[in-house]
Structure formats: structure tokens, C-alpha cells
Tab-separated table of C-alpha atoms in Angstrom:
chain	number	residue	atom	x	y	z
F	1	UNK	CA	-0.850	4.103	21.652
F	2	UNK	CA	-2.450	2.768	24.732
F	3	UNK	CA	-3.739	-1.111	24.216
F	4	UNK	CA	-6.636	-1.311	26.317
F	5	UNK	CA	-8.261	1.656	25.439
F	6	UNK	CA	-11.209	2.418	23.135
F	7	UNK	CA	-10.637	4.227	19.514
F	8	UNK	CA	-13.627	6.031	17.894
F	9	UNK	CA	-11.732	7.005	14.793
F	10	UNK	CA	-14.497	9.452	13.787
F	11	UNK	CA	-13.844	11.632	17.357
F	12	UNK	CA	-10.094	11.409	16.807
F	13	UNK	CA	-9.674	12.216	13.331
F	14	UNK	CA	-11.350	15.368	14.101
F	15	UNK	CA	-8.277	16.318	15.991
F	16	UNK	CA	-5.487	14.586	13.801
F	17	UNK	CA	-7.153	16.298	10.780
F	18	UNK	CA	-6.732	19.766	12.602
F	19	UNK	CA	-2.823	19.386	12.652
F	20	UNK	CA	-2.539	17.744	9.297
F	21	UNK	CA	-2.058	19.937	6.793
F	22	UNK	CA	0.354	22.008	9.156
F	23	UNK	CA	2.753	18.921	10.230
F	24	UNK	CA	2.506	16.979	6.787
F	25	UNK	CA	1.391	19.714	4.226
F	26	UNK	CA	3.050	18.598	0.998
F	27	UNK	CA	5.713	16.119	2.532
F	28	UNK	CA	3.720	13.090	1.079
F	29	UNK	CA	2.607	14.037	-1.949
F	30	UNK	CA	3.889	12.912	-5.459
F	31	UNK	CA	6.139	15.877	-7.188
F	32	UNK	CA	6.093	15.912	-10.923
F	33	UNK	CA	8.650	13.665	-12.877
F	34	UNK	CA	11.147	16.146	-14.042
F	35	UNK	CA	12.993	14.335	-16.933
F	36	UNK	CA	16.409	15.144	-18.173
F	37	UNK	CA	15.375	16.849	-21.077
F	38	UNK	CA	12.626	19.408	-18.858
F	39	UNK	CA	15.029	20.174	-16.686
F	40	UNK	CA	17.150	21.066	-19.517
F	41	UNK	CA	14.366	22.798	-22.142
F	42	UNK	CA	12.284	24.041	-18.524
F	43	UNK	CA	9.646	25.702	-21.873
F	44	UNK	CA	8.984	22.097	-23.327
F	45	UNK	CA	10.849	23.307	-26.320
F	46	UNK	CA	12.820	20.813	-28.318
F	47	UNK	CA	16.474	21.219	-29.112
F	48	UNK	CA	15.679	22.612	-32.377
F	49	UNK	CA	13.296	25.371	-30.736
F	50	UNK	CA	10.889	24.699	-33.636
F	51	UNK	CA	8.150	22.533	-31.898
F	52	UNK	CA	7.397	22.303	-28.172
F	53	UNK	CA	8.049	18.616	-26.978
F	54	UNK	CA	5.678	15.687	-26.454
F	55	UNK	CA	4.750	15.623	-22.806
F	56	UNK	CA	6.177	12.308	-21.371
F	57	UNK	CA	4.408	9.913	-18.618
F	58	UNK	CA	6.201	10.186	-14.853
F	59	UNK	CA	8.687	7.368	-14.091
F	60	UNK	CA	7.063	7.070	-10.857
F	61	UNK	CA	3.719	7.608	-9.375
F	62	UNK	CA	5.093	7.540	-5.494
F	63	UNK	CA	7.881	10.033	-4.101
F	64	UNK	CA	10.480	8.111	-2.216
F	65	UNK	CA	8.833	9.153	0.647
F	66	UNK	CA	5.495	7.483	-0.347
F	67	UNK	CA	7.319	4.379	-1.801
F	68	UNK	CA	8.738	3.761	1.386
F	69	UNK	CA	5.457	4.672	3.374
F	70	UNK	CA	4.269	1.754	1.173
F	71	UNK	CA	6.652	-0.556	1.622
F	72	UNK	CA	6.615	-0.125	5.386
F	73	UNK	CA	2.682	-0.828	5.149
F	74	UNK	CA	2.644	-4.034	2.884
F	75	UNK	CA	5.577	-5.724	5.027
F	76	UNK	CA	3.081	-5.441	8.197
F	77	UNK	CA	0.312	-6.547	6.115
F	78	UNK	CA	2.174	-9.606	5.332
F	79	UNK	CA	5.124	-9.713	6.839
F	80	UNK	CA	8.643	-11.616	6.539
F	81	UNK	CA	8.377	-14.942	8.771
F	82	UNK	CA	10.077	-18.434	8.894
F	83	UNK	CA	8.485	-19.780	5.948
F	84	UNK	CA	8.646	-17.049	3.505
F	85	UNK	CA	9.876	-13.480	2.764
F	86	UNK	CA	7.380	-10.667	3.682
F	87	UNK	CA	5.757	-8.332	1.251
F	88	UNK	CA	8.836	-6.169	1.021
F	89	UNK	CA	10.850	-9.134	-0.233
F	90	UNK	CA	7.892	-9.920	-2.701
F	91	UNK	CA	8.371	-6.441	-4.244
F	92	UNK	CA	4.857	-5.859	-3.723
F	93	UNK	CA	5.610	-1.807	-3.263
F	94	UNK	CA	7.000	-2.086	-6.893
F	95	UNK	CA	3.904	-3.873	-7.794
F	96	UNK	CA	1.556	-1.323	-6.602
F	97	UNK	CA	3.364	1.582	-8.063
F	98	UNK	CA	2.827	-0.192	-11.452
F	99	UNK	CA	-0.329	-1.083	-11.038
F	100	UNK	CA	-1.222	2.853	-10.428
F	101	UNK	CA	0.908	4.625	-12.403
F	102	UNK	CA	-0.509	2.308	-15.434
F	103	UNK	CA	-4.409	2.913	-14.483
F	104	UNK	CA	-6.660	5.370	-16.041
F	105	UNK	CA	-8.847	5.891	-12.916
F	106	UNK	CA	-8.090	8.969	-11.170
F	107	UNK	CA	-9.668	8.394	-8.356
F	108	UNK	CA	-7.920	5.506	-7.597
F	109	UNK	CA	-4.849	7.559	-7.983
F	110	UNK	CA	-6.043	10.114	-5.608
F	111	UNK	CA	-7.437	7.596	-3.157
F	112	UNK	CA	-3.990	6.434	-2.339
F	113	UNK	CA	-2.052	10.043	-2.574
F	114	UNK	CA	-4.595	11.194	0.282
F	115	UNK	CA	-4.546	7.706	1.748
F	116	UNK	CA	-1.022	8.057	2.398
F	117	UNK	CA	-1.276	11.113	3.754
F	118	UNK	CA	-4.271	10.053	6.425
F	119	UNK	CA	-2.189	6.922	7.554
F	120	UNK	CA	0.800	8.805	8.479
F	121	UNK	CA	-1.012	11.710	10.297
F	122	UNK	CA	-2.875	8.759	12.123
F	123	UNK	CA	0.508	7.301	13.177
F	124	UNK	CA	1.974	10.607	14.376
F	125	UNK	CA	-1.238	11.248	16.081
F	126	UNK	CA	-1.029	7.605	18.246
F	127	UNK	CA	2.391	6.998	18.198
F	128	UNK	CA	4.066	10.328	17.930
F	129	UNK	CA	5.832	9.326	14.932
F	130	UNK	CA	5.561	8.648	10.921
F	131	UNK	CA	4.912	5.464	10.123
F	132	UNK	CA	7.775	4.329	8.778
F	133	UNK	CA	9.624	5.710	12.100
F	134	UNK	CA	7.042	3.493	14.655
F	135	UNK	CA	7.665	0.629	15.712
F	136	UNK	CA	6.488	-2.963	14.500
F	137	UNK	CA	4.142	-3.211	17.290
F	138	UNK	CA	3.138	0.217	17.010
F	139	UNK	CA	1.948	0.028	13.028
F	140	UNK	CA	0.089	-2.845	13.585
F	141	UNK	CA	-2.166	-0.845	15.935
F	142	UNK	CA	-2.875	1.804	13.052
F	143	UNK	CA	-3.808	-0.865	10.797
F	144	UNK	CA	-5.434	-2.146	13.767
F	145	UNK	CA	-7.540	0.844	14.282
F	146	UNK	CA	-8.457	1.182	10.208
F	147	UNK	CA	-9.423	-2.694	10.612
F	148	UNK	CA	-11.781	-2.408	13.449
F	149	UNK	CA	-13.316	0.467	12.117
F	150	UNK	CA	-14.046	-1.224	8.496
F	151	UNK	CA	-17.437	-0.319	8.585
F	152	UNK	CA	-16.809	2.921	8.343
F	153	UNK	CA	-16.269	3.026	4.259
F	154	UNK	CA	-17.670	6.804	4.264
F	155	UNK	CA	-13.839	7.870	5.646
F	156	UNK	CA	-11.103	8.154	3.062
F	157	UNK	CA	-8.871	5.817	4.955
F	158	UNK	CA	-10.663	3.346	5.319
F	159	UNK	CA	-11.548	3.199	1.956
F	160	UNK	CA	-7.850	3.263	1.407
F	161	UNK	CA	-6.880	0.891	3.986
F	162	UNK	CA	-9.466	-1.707	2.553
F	163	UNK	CA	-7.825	-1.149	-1.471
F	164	UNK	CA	-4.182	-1.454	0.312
F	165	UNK	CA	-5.133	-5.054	1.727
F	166	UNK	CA	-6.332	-5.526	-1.803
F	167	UNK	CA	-3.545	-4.948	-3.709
F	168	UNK	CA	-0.765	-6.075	-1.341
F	169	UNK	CA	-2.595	-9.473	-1.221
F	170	UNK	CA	-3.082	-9.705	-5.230
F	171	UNK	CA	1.008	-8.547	-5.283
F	172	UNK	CA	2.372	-10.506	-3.230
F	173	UNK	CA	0.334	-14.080	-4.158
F	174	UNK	CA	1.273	-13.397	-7.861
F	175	UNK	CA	4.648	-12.752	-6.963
F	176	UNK	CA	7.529	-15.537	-6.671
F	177	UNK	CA	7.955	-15.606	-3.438
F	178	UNK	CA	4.292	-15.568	-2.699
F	179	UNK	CA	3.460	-18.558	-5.314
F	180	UNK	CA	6.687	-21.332	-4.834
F	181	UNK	CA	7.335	-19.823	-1.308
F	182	UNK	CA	4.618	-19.226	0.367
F	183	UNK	CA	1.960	-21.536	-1.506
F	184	UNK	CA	4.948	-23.802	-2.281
F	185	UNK	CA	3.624	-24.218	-5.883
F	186	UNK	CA	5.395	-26.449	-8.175
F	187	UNK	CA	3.823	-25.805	-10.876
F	188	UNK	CA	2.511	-28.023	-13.773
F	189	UNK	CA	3.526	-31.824	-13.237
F	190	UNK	CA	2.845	-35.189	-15.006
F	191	UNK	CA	1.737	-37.308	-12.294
F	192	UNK	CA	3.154	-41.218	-12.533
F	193	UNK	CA	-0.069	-42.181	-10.493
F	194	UNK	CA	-3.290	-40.575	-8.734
F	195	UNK	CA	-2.254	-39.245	-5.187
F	196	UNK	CA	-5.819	-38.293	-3.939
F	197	UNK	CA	-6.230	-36.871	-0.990
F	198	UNK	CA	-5.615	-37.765	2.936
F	199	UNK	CA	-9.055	-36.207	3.856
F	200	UNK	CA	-11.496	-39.543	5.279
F	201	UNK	CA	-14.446	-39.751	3.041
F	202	UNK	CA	-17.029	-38.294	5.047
F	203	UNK	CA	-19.676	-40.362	6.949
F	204	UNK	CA	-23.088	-40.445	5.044
């Protein structure tokens, strides 16, 4: 992606969206849980063959694929440094994945399927690869793009982009690493006398 020059996402996306069902088509998008016992009874009967079983909730909500689309996202978010671990080491892909596969709101659900889809197509699009195959530098500048265009809540991805800061922030500062590592919290302690603060009392 060239630095210096100007993105109008709207123009672009007209031509990234041209390619994208042809170069991503289903590649990003969740497959059903298959559990042991549908592959097994494929009908939904039960061993018996008297009652058809109780449909059961998916063990996961992202692919692998998507899972590691999101990891690769958070980490630039808020990545590893020399103070603390990154979002990846916070787990905050894990945290997500909860958070969605436990909501009721489907169009939360879909707002991050098709978000995942957009992001990617916008990396191969710049960078002429996936996002998880670009470099560092080179997924900042899609976030980059999605950041500087903000404004623009009317596109999917930026709606997604803005709920993906959301929830890797909420992850990651509830996480431990985020809270004793990052805040260096520690915790709830019976103080022998009143610190204060440093701050000078303001002049009047």
C-alpha cells in the first residue's frame, strides 16, 4: 500500500467488492459444528432410532480461519510491547468468540461474519495478501484506512471495525494480563497510612 497517497474507501471498495465473492467466496465464513454424534446419526436420529435428537449449540462461532483472522487483528490493535503481552497473549480472540457465540443478537453475529470477510478482501486489495499473511506494517494501514474513514458508519466495515476496537479493548482490560500487567493493578489493599497523591494542589 503506498503511504503518501490518498484512500477514498467508498471509490475503492467499489473495485475490491467486484473481486470478492470470486477470490474469498466461502473461505471465511463459519461452517456448521458437526458433532460426533451428527456425523455419526447424519438424520438427527438417536441411537435408538425412536426420537430425532436435540439440536446442540456450535462449539465455536469462528472457523479457524476466522479465529486466526481475529487474532491477527486484536494483536495490532493492541499489540505485544515491553511492558505487557499484546492482545493475543491476553486471549482476547477467545474472549470475543465467547462473547458472540453466547449473544442472542444476530446481527451482531452477522456484523462480524461479513466484517471478516470485508477486512481481508481490503488487505488483499492493498497489500496483495490476506491479512493474516501481510505484514505488521502493512495491517496497520488497513486498520489505518477503516480509522480514518470512521465517519463513514453507513459501510459494513466500518461498523465492524468500530465494534472490533470495542471488544478487543473490553477483552483485553478485563483480562490478566491487561489488569496486573498492563494497569499493574494490585488489587484490594489495607493501607498502613494515606499516600495521596504527587499532583501540586492547583493555584487558586
Amino acid at each position: 500500500m503506498a503511504k503518501d497517497d490518498p484512500i477514498d474507501l467508498r471509490q475503492d471498495r467499489r473495485q475490491w467488492l467486484k473481486t470478492s465473492a470470486s477470490v474469498l467466496g466461502a473461505s471465511l465464513l463459519p461452517l456448521p459444528a458437526v458433532t460426533a454424534e451428527t456425523a455419526a446419526n447424519p438424520n438427527g436420529a438417536s441411537r435408538a432410532g425412536d426420537e430425532p435428537a436435540e439440536p446442540k449449540a456450535a462449539a465455536h462461532f469462528f472457523t479457524p480461519g476466522q479465529h486466526a483472522l481475529v487474532d491477527e487483528l486484536t494483536e495490532t490493535i493492541i499489540p505485544t510491547d515491553a511492558h505487557s503481552g499484546g492482545a493475543k497473549a491476553a486471549k482476547v480472540a477467545d474472549y470475543i468468540e465467547q462473547f458472540l457465540r453466547e449473544s442472542y443478537d444476530d446481527a451482531e453475529k452477522a456484523l462480524w461474519r461479513e466484517g471478516l470477510r470485508l477486512v481481508d478482501v481490503m488487505s488483499r486489495h492493498y497489500n496483495g495478501k490476506s491479512f493474516v499473511d501481510a505484514s505488521p506494517e502493512d495491517r496497520v494501514a488497513v486498520l489505518a484506512v477503516l480509522s480514518e474513514h470512521s465517519q463513514m458508519t453507513d459501510l459494513l466495515e466500518v461498523r465492524f471495525f468500530i465494534e472490533l476496537k470495542r471488544l478487543t479493548v473490553r477483552g483485553y482490560y478485563t483480562s490478566k494480563i491487561g489488569i496486573h500487567d498492563e494497569l499493574e493493578y494490585k488489587g484490594n489493599r489495607i493501607l498502613q497510612e494515606f499516600v495521596g497523591c504527587d499532583d501540586p494542589t492547583p493555584s487558586s
